[in-house]
Coordinates of C-alpha atoms in Angstrom, one line a residue:
M1 CA -42.6 -30.8 11.9
N2 CA -41.3 -27.8 10.0
G3 CA -38.6 -27.2 12.6
T4 CA -37.3 -30.8 12.3
D5 CA -37.2 -30.5 8.5
N6 CA -35.2 -27.2 8.7
N7 CA -32.7 -28.7 11.1
S8 CA -32.2 -31.7 8.8
R9 CA -31.7 -29.5 5.7
A10 CA -29.2 -27.3 7.7
A11 CA -27.3 -30.3 8.9
A12 CA -27.0 -31.6 5.3
L13 CA -25.9 -28.2 3.8
R14 CA -23.5 -27.0 6.5
P15 CA -20.7 -29.6 5.7
Q16 CA -21.0 -28.6 2.0
I17 CA -20.5 -24.9 2.8
D18 CA -17.6 -25.7 5.1
S19 CA -15.9 -27.8 2.4
L20 CA -16.4 -25.1 -0.3
T21 CA -15.1 -22.4 2.1
T22 CA -12.0 -24.4 2.8
Q23 CA -11.5 -24.9 -1.0
L24 CA -12.0 -21.1 -1.6
C25 CA -9.4 -20.2 1.0
A26 CA -6.9 -22.6 -0.6
V27 CA -7.7 -21.1 -4.0
E28 CA -7.2 -17.6 -2.7
A29 CA -3.8 -18.6 -1.1
N30 CA -2.6 -20.1 -4.4
L31 CA -3.8 -17.1 -6.4
L32 CA -1.9 -14.8 -4.0
Q33 CA 1.2 -16.9 -4.3
A34 CA 1.1 -16.7 -8.2
V35 CA 0.4 -12.9 -8.1
I36 CA 3.4 -12.3 -5.8
A37 CA 5.6 -14.4 -8.0
Y38 CA 4.4 -12.5 -11.1
T39 CA 4.6 -9.0 -9.7
S40 CA 7.8 -9.4 -7.7
Q41 CA 9.7 -9.8 -11.0
G42 CA 7.9 -6.8 -12.5
L43 CA 6.2 -8.8 -15.2
H44 CA 3.0 -6.8 -14.9
K45 CA 4.9 -3.7 -15.9
E46 CA 7.3 -5.2 -18.5
C47 CA 4.9 -7.6 -20.3
D48 CA 1.4 -6.2 -19.6
G49 CA 2.1 -2.4 -19.3
F50 CA 0.5 -1.8 -15.9
S51 CA 2.2 0.3 -13.2
G52 CA -0.3 -0.7 -10.5
I53 CA -0.9 -4.2 -9.3
R54 CA -4.6 -3.6 -8.5
D55 CA -5.4 -2.2 -11.9
W56 CA -3.5 -5.1 -13.5
I57 CA -5.6 -7.7 -11.6
K58 CA -8.9 -5.9 -12.3
E59 CA -8.3 -5.5 -16.0
S60 CA -6.6 -8.8 -16.7
F61 CA -8.7 -11.3 -14.6
S62 CA -12.3 -11.8 -13.6
L63 CA -12.0 -10.6 -10.0
N64 CA -14.2 -8.1 -8.2
E65 CA -12.7 -4.9 -7.0
A66 CA -12.6 -5.8 -3.3
C67 CA -10.8 -9.1 -3.9
A68 CA -8.4 -7.4 -6.4
G69 CA -7.6 -4.7 -3.9
Q70 CA -6.9 -7.1 -1.1
I71 CA -4.6 -9.3 -3.1
A72 CA -2.8 -6.3 -4.6
S73 CA -2.2 -4.8 -1.1
I74 CA -0.6 -8.0 0.2
A75 CA 1.5 -8.5 -3.0
R76 CA 2.8 -4.9 -2.8
L77 CA 3.6 -5.0 1.0
S78 CA 4.8 -8.7 1.1
P79 CA 8.5 -7.7 1.2
K80 CA 7.9 -5.7 4.4
F81 CA 5.7 -8.1 6.3
K82 CA 7.1 -11.7 6.1
H83 CA 5.0 -13.2 8.9
L84 CA 1.7 -11.8 7.7
T85 CA 2.5 -12.8 4.2
E86 CA 3.3 -16.4 5.3
A87 CA -0.1 -16.6 7.2
A88 CA -1.9 -15.6 4.0
L89 CA 0.0 -17.9 1.7
S90 CA -0.5 -20.9 4.1
G91 CA -4.2 -20.3 4.3
A92 CA -4.0 -19.9 8.1
A93 CA -5.5 -16.4 8.0
R94 CA -8.1 -14.9 5.7
I95 CA -7.0 -12.7 2.8
D96 CA -9.2 -9.8 3.9
A97 CA -7.8 -9.8 7.5
I98 CA -4.2 -9.8 6.4
A99 CA -4.9 -7.0 3.8
Y100 CA -6.5 -4.9 6.5
A101 CA -3.7 -5.4 9.0
M102 CA -1.0 -4.6 6.4
R103 CA -2.8 -1.5 5.2
R104 CA -3.4 -0.3 8.7
I105 CA 0.2 -0.8 9.8
E106 CA 1.4 1.1 6.6
R107 CA -1.1 3.9 7.1
E108 CA -0.3 4.5 10.8
G109 CA 3.5 4.4 10.2
L110 CA 4.0 1.2 12.2
A111 CA 6.1 -0.7 9.6
V112 CA 9.4 -0.3 11.5
Y113 CA 7.8 -0.8 14.9
S114 CA 6.2 -4.0 13.8
R115 CA 9.6 -5.6 13.1
V116 CA 11.5 -4.4 16.2
P117 CA 11.8 -7.4 18.6
Y118 CA 10.3 -7.2 22.1
P119 CA 12.8 -6.9 24.9
T120 CA 11.2 -10.1 26.2
P121 CA 9.0 -12.4 24.0
V122 CA 5.3 -12.0 24.8
E123 CA 2.6 -14.6 24.8
S124 CA -0.5 -13.9 22.6
P125 CA -4.0 -14.5 24.0
Y126 CA -4.1 -17.6 21.8
G127 CA -1.1 -19.3 23.4
A128 CA 1.7 -18.6 20.9
T129 CA 5.0 -16.9 21.9
C130 CA 5.7 -13.8 19.8
R131 CA 9.1 -12.2 19.4
T132 CA 7.9 -9.1 17.4
P133 CA 4.7 -7.0 17.2
E134 CA 4.1 -8.4 13.6
E135 CA 4.0 -11.9 15.0
L136 CA 1.4 -10.9 17.6
I137 CA -0.7 -9.1 14.9
R138 CA -0.4 -12.3 12.8
E139 CA -1.9 -14.3 15.7
Y140 CA -4.9 -11.9 15.8
C141 CA -5.3 -12.3 12.0
V142 CA -5.4 -16.1 12.4
H143 CA -7.6 -16.5 15.5
A144 CA -9.5 -13.2 16.2
T145 CA -12.5 -11.5 14.7
R146 CA -12.1 -8.4 12.6
S147 CA -13.3 -6.2 15.4
E148 CA -10.8 -7.8 17.8
L149 CA -8.0 -7.2 15.3
A150 CA -9.0 -3.6 14.9
E151 CA -9.1 -3.1 18.7
H152 CA -5.6 -4.5 19.0
L153 CA -4.3 -2.1 16.4
D154 CA -6.2 0.8 18.0
R155 CA -4.4 0.0 21.3
I156 CA -1.0 0.0 19.7
C157 CA -1.6 3.4 18.1
A158 CA -3.0 4.9 21.3
E159 CA 0.1 3.7 23.3
L160 CA 2.6 4.9 20.7
F161 CA 1.1 8.1 19.5
D162 CA -0.1 9.7 22.8
Q163 CA 0.8 13.4 22.0
Q164 CA 0.3 12.9 18.2
A165 CA -3.3 12.1 18.8
L166 CA -3.9 15.7 20.0
L167 CA -1.8 17.1 17.2
T168 CA -3.9 15.2 14.7
E169 CA -7.1 16.5 16.3
L170 CA -5.9 20.1 16.2
S171 CA -4.8 19.7 12.6
Q172 CA -8.2 18.2 11.7
Q173 CA -9.9 21.3 13.3
S174 CA -7.7 23.6 11.1
L175 CA -8.8 21.7 8.0
A176 CA -12.5 21.4 8.9
W177 CA -15.0 23.5 7.0
L178 CA -18.8 23.5 6.4
E179 CA -20.9 25.4 3.8
V180 CA -24.6 25.5 3.4
N181 CA -25.7 27.1 0.2
Q182 CA -29.2 27.5 -1.5
R183 CA -29.5 26.2 -5.0
P184 CA -31.5 27.9 -7.8
D185 CA -34.2 25.2 -7.5
G186 CA -34.9 26.1 -3.9
M187 CA -33.0 23.2 -2.3
W188 CA -29.8 23.4 -0.3
D189 CA -26.3 22.0 -0.8
I190 CA -24.3 21.0 2.2
E191 CA -20.5 20.6 1.6
G192 CA -17.7 20.3 4.1
L193 CA -15.0 18.4 5.8
L194 CA -15.4 17.4 9.5
T195 CA -13.0 16.3 12.2
D196 CA -13.1 12.8 13.5
D197 CA -15.0 13.7 16.7
T198 CA -17.5 16.0 14.9
G199 CA -18.1 13.3 12.3
K200 CA -18.8 10.7 15.1
L201 CA -21.2 13.0 16.9
L202 CA -23.1 13.8 13.6
S203 CA -23.1 10.1 12.6
N204 CA -24.5 9.0 16.0
A205 CA -27.1 11.8 15.9
L206 CA -28.2 10.9 12.4
R207 CA -28.7 7.3 13.4
T208 CA -30.7 8.2 16.5
A209 CA -32.8 11.1 15.2
V210 CA -35.2 8.9 13.3
P211 CA -36.2 5.2 14.0
P212 CA -34.4 2.5 12.0
P213 CA -36.2 1.2 8.9
R214 CA -38.6 -1.6 9.5
Q215 CA -39.8 -4.4 7.2
E216 CA -43.1 -2.6 6.5
D217 CA -41.1 0.4 5.2
K218 CA -40.1 -1.6 2.1
D219 CA -41.3 -0.4 -1.3
A220 CA -43.1 -2.4 -4.0
D221 CA -39.7 -3.9 -5.0
G222 CA -38.9 -5.0 -1.5
L223 CA -36.2 -2.3 -0.9
L224 CA -35.8 -0.3 2.3
P225 CA -35.5 3.5 2.1
R226 CA -32.1 4.7 1.0
V227 CA -29.7 5.7 3.7
S228 CA -28.9 9.1 2.3
G229 CA -32.6 10.1 2.3
R230 CA -33.0 9.0 5.9
N231 CA -29.9 11.0 6.8
A232 CA -31.5 14.1 5.3
E233 CA -34.6 13.4 7.3
A234 CA -32.6 12.8 10.5
L235 CA -30.9 16.2 10.0
H236 CA -34.2 17.9 9.7
Q237 CA -35.5 16.3 12.9
M238 CA -32.4 17.3 14.8
V239 CA -32.5 21.0 13.6
A240 CA -36.2 21.2 14.3
A241 CA -35.9 19.7 17.8
Y242 CA -33.0 22.0 18.7
G243 CA -35.1 25.1 18.5
T244 CA -38.5 23.9 19.6
A245 CA -38.5 20.8 21.8
P246 CA -38.1 21.3 25.6
D247 CA -35.6 18.5 25.6
A248 CA -33.5 20.1 22.8
P249 CA -29.7 19.6 22.9
K250 CA -27.9 21.9 25.2
R251 CA -24.2 22.8 24.9
H252 CA -23.7 23.4 28.6
G253 CA -26.4 21.1 29.8
H254 CA -23.9 18.5 28.7
T255 CA -26.2 16.5 26.5
A256 CA -24.0 14.1 24.7
T257 CA -23.8 11.1 22.5
L258 CA -20.2 9.9 23.2
N259 CA -19.2 8.0 26.3
L260 CA -15.8 8.2 27.9
T261 CA -14.7 5.4 30.2
C262 CA -11.5 5.6 32.2
D263 CA -10.2 4.9 35.7
V264 CA -8.8 7.7 37.7
E265 CA -5.2 6.2 38.0
T266 CA -4.9 6.1 34.2
L267 CA -6.3 9.6 34.0
R268 CA -3.6 10.9 36.3
G269 CA -1.0 9.5 34.0
D270 CA 0.0 6.5 36.1
K271 CA 1.5 3.5 34.2
T272 CA -1.4 1.2 34.8
G273 CA -1.3 -0.7 31.5
R274 CA -4.9 0.3 30.8
L275 CA -6.2 2.8 28.3
P276 CA -9.4 4.9 28.2
K277 CA -12.2 4.2 25.7
L278 CA -14.4 6.6 23.9
D279 CA -17.7 4.9 22.8
G280 CA -15.9 1.5 23.1
K281 CA -12.9 2.5 21.1
T282 CA -9.4 2.8 22.7
I283 CA -8.0 6.3 22.7
S284 CA -4.9 8.0 24.1
V285 CA -4.6 9.2 27.6
S286 CA -3.9 12.8 26.4
K287 CA -7.2 12.9 24.6
A288 CA -9.0 11.4 27.6
R289 CA -7.6 14.1 29.9
L290 CA -8.9 16.7 27.5
L291 CA -12.4 15.1 27.3
A292 CA -12.5 14.6 31.1
C293 CA -11.8 18.3 31.6
E294 CA -15.0 19.4 29.8
A295 CA -16.4 18.3 26.4
G296 CA -19.5 16.9 24.8
V297 CA -19.1 13.4 26.4
I298 CA -20.7 11.4 29.2
P299 CA -17.7 10.7 31.5
S300 CA -17.5 7.5 33.6
V301 CA -14.5 7.8 35.9
F302 CA -14.1 5.0 38.4
D303 CA -11.7 3.4 40.9
Y304 CA -10.2 0.3 39.1
S305 CA -9.3 -1.5 42.3
T306 CA -12.9 -1.5 43.6
G307 CA -14.8 -1.0 40.4
E308 CA -16.7 1.8 42.1
A309 CA -17.8 4.9 40.1
I310 CA -16.3 8.0 41.7
E311 CA -18.6 10.7 42.7
L312 CA -17.0 13.8 41.2
G313 CA -15.7 14.9 44.7
R314 CA -14.2 18.3 45.4
A315 CA -17.8 19.6 44.7
K316 CA -18.1 18.5 41.1
R317 CA -15.8 17.8 38.2
L318 CA -17.8 20.1 35.9
P319 CA -18.9 23.6 36.9
N320 CA -22.5 23.9 37.9
V321 CA -24.8 26.5 36.4
A322 CA -24.0 29.2 39.0
L323 CA -20.2 28.7 38.7
R324 CA -20.5 28.7 34.9
H325 CA -22.5 32.0 35.1
K326 CA -19.8 33.5 37.3
L327 CA -17.0 32.5 34.9
E328 CA -18.9 34.0 31.9
L329 CA -19.5 37.3 33.8
E330 CA -15.7 37.5 34.5
Q331 CA -14.8 36.6 30.9
P332 CA -17.5 38.2 28.8
E333 CA -15.3 38.5 25.6
G334 CA -15.1 34.7 25.2
C335 CA -12.0 32.5 24.9
A336 CA -9.0 33.5 27.0
W337 CA -6.5 33.0 24.2
S338 CA -5.3 36.3 22.9
G339 CA -6.9 37.3 19.6
C340 CA -9.4 34.4 19.6
R341 CA -12.9 35.6 18.6
A342 CA -14.8 32.5 19.8
P343 CA -17.9 33.7 21.7
I344 CA -18.5 32.8 25.3
S345 CA -21.2 30.2 24.4
W346 CA -18.5 28.2 22.5
T347 CA -16.1 28.0 25.4
E348 CA -15.3 25.1 27.7
A349 CA -14.1 25.3 31.3
H350 CA -10.4 24.3 31.7
H351 CA -8.9 23.2 35.0
I352 CA -5.6 25.1 35.5
E353 CA -4.5 22.2 37.8
H354 CA -6.1 19.1 36.2
W355 CA -9.0 17.6 38.1
A356 CA -7.5 14.1 38.1
N357 CA -4.3 15.6 39.8
G358 CA -6.3 17.1 42.6
G359 CA -7.4 20.4 41.0
E360 CA -10.6 21.8 42.5
T361 CA -13.6 22.9 40.5
T362 CA -13.5 26.5 41.7
A363 CA -13.5 29.8 40.0
E364 CA -9.8 30.3 40.9
N365 CA -8.8 27.0 39.1
L366 CA -11.0 27.4 36.0
I367 CA -10.6 29.5 32.8
L368 CA -12.8 29.5 29.7
L369 CA -11.2 28.4 26.4
C370 CA -12.7 27.5 23.0
R371 CA -12.6 23.9 21.9
F372 CA -9.5 24.4 19.7
H373 CA -7.4 26.3 22.2
H374 CA -8.6 24.0 25.0
G375 CA -7.0 21.1 23.1
R376 CA -3.9 23.2 22.4
I377 CA -3.4 23.9 26.1
H378 CA -3.4 20.1 26.8
L379 CA -0.3 19.7 24.7
D380 CA 3.0 19.7 26.5
T381 CA 4.2 22.8 24.6
W382 CA 2.0 25.4 26.4
E383 CA 1.4 26.5 30.0
I384 CA -1.4 28.7 31.4
T385 CA -1.4 30.7 34.6
K386 CA -4.5 32.5 35.8
T387 CA -3.6 36.0 37.0
A388 CA -7.1 37.5 37.8
P389 CA -10.8 36.7 37.3
G390 CA -11.2 36.0 33.6
K391 CA -7.5 36.7 32.9
A392 CA -4.6 34.4 32.2
V393 CA -1.1 34.4 30.8
I394 CA -0.4 31.7 28.2
R395 CA 3.2 31.0 27.3
H396 CA 5.0 28.7 24.9
L397 CA 7.4 26.5 27.0
R398 CA 10.2 26.2 24.4
T399 CA 10.4 29.8 23.2
G400 CA 8.9 31.7 26.1
A401 CA 6.6 33.6 23.7
T402 CA 3.1 34.5 24.9
D403 CA 0.0 33.6 22.9
A404 CA -0.2 37.3 21.7
E405 CA 3.4 37.1 20.4
W406 CA 3.0 33.7 18.7
E407 CA 3.1 33.8 14.9
A408 CA 0.5 31.5 13.3
D409 CA 0.6 29.8 9.9
L410 CA -3.1 29.1 9.7
P411 CA -6.2 31.2 10.3
S412 CA -7.1 29.0 13.3
G413 CA -3.8 30.1 15.0
Q414 CA -2.0 26.8 14.5
S415 CA 1.7 27.0 13.7
A416 CA 3.7 24.6 11.5
E417 CA 5.4 22.9 14.4
E418 CA 2.0 21.8 15.6
F419 CA 1.0 20.2 12.3
S420 CA 0.1 16.5 12.5
P421 CA 2.5 14.3 10.5
N422 CA -0.6 12.5 9.0
L423 CA -2.0 15.8 7.6
K424 CA 1.2 17.8 7.0
R425 CA 0.9 17.9 3.2
Q426 CA -2.6 19.3 3.3
L427 CA -1.7 21.7 6.1
D428 CA 1.4 22.9 4.3
D429 CA -0.7 23.6 1.2
Y430 CA -3.2 25.5 3.3
A431 CA -0.5 27.5 5.0
T432 CA 1.0 28.4 1.6
W433 CA -2.4 29.6 0.4
F434 CA -3.0 31.6 3.6
A435 CA 0.4 33.3 3.4
Q436 CA -0.1 34.2 -0.3
K437 CA -3.5 35.7 0.5
N438 CA -2.0 37.7 3.3
M439 CA 0.8 39.0 1.1
E440 CA -1.7 40.0 -1.6
A441 CA -3.9 41.8 0.8
S442 CA -0.8 43.6 2.3
I443 CA 0.3 44.7 -1.2
A444 CA -3.2 46.0 -2.0
R445 CA -3.4 48.0 1.3
T446 CA 0.1 49.5 0.7
R447 CA -0.9 50.6 -2.9
E448 CA -4.1 52.0 -1.6
R449 CA -2.3 54.1 1.0
F450 CA 0.2 55.4 -1.7
R451 CA -2.7 56.2 -4.0
E452 CA -4.6 58.2 -1.4
K453 CA -1.4 60.0 -0.5
D454 CA -0.7 60.9 -4.2
A455 CA -4.3 62.1 -4.6
A456 CA -4.0 64.3 -1.6
E457 CA -0.7 65.9 -2.9
V458 CA -2.2 66.5 -6.3
K459 CA -5.3 68.1 -4.8
A460 CA -3.2 70.4 -2.6
C461 CA -1.1 71.5 -5.6
T462 CA -4.0 72.1 -7.9
A463 CA -5.8 74.1 -5.3
N464 CA -3.1 76.9 -5.4
E465 CA -2.4 76.9 -9.1
E466 CA -4.3 78.2 -12.2
P467 CA -5.3 75.3 -14.4
L468 CA -3.1 75.1 -17.5
V469 CA -5.0 74.9 -20.8
P470 CA -3.2 72.8 -23.3
A471 CA -2.4 74.5 -26.6
P472 CA -4.4 73.2 -29.6
Q473 CA -2.5 70.5 -31.5
E474 CA -2.7 70.2 -35.3
D475 CA -3.5 66.7 -36.5
P476 CA -0.4 65.6 -38.3
G477 CA -2.3 62.8 -40.1
D478 CA -0.9 59.4 -41.0
P479 CA 2.9 59.2 -41.1
P480 CA 4.1 58.7 -44.6
F481 CA 6.3 55.8 -43.7
L482 CA 3.5 53.7 -42.1
T483 CA 1.1 51.5 -44.1
R484 CA -2.6 51.3 -43.4
P485 CA -3.7 48.6 -41.0
Q486 CA -4.9 45.5 -42.7
R487 CA -8.5 44.3 -42.4
A488 CA -9.2 41.5 -40.0
T489 CA -9.9 38.2 -41.8
A490 CA -11.7 35.1 -40.7
E491 CA -8.4 33.3 -40.1
G492 CA -6.6 36.3 -38.5
S493 CA -6.8 37.8 -35.1
A494 CA -6.5 41.5 -35.9
G495 CA -10.0 42.2 -34.7
Q496 CA -9.6 40.5 -31.3
T497 CA -9.4 42.5 -28.1
K498 CA -6.0 42.3 -26.4
R499 CA -6.2 40.3 -23.2
S500 CA -4.7 41.4 -19.9
P501 CA -1.5 39.7 -19.1
F502 CA -2.5 39.3 -15.5
P503 CA -4.8 36.3 -14.7
K504 CA -8.0 37.1 -12.9
R505 CA -7.0 34.8 -10.0
D506 CA -4.0 37.0 -9.3
R507 CA -6.0 40.2 -8.9
A508 CA -6.8 41.9 -5.6
P509 CA -9.8 40.6 -3.6
H510 CA -13.1 42.3 -4.5
H511 CA -13.3 44.2 -1.2
V512 CA -9.9 46.0 -1.9
Q513 CA -10.5 49.2 -4.0
G514 CA -7.8 49.9 -6.5
P515 CA -6.0 48.5 -9.5
A516 CA -5.5 44.8 -10.0
L517 CA -2.6 43.2 -8.1
G518 CA 0.4 42.7 -10.4
E519 CA -0.6 45.7 -12.6
P520 CA 1.6 48.8 -12.5
P521 CA -0.1 52.0 -11.2
P522 CA -1.4 54.3 -14.0
L523 CA 1.2 56.8 -15.4
R524 CA 0.6 60.4 -14.4
T525 CA 1.4 63.3 -16.8
R526 CA 3.4 65.9 -14.9
N527 CA 2.5 68.8 -17.2
P528 CA -1.0 68.6 -18.7
A529 CA 0.2 70.8 -21.6
L530 CA 2.3 68.0 -23.0
P531 CA 0.9 66.4 -26.1
T532 CA -1.0 63.1 -25.7
T533 CA -0.3 61.7 -29.1
P534 CA 1.4 58.3 -28.9
L535 CA 5.1 58.3 -29.6
S536 CA 4.8 56.0 -32.5
L537 CA 2.6 58.5 -34.3
R538 CA 4.6 61.7 -33.7
A539 CA 6.2 63.2 -36.7

């Protein structure tokens, strides 16, 4: 009986909800049209004094922040994207979908690409003929779900920015950092910036380390435990399991939480029209080739024509325990890149001739590289040749310089030409800071060497000479033409200590012994018999 009543109530309310939703979409479209008309003439600046459209909407009208941001994004970008704007104004597509598409296109640098006509018009999955990528994206905004729209944009980025995907990942590794510090109250602070892959691994691990909250976990107010508290507990479980449980995560046991799916033809670089996926998200072929070499993922490589998973032929794609042990014995100092201090436990096995191209998983075709330099080798700008067990020559293709001769702009070894366009501003700031610190340290070392040399010369001279005793000097008293110093008053500053003109931040690092950077070295008196009275006080 209750089921019949619920179905009746649902049938009565659903048309009302549909009607209100249609009215809401129409109201949002009319609101967007009015905002575009207002802001396109600059009235929000001239009449209301707001430079930003979002702030003007939030402060002037009763709209929540999410809705204000979406409308502001469309109004700001409407001159660039005519087809997407038309879909929003006509009510054919939701405001949030159009705002997401516009923001994503702008952020990924696809604005020009979206307006360039296809050589031949393409048909969308929804039956419409599209002349430009923007028209195709519009079709996804109108008919597809949010996840399908995101997948389409991911595919566009993966196809257009094949090599840039690796550059972005290398740049993220250069900017990544993590600090764990104990607080005075006994707790610990964790601060840092992680790469995209590391963040995904950590996020997946946090979600799986403890069971999801259940209804019986609600408190007296009916609220589930806070997510941040559960993340802290998940981290504790992971760290505890790592050192004690027999099934603890292993680096070279290839325990993983990310899944790579790709067919072997695409992995070889053939133009198949298909792209690999990492945990269901489309990625570039370059990144897939790197992950398929060796990384913390579960690879699924298959024959697309038969749908059959490929047994990793040629023995195995990844080195077994014995082969890995042999490689570590031949390369005990760690990463093969010159000057890299990554330990052997952090390295990954790289196929000199890629596995997908027929390279065998043998000691002669494998070299150990750290994760950063492994990704660097997969760029088209470097080549590696194995010369002996555990030894390799790595050379830059454009300049011919070896890895030992290459000048780096960042502590990680990355150079400016390898900076990702998406992170160039942050990397340039980092490189400037790094160069300044190197210069300061070099100046400090040079001054220390001069100071030691001068001290040795003075010691050698004084060892062969009788010490000179300065003649007693008669106190001349106060000069008659100088007045007595005035007393410090409450308003004056005569009693204050003179501050150093050199800021503390410009001084040498604490581990460098010597005077502060920027300060001149102390003056030395050649003849100790000379008077030490200040010039201004001599008669």
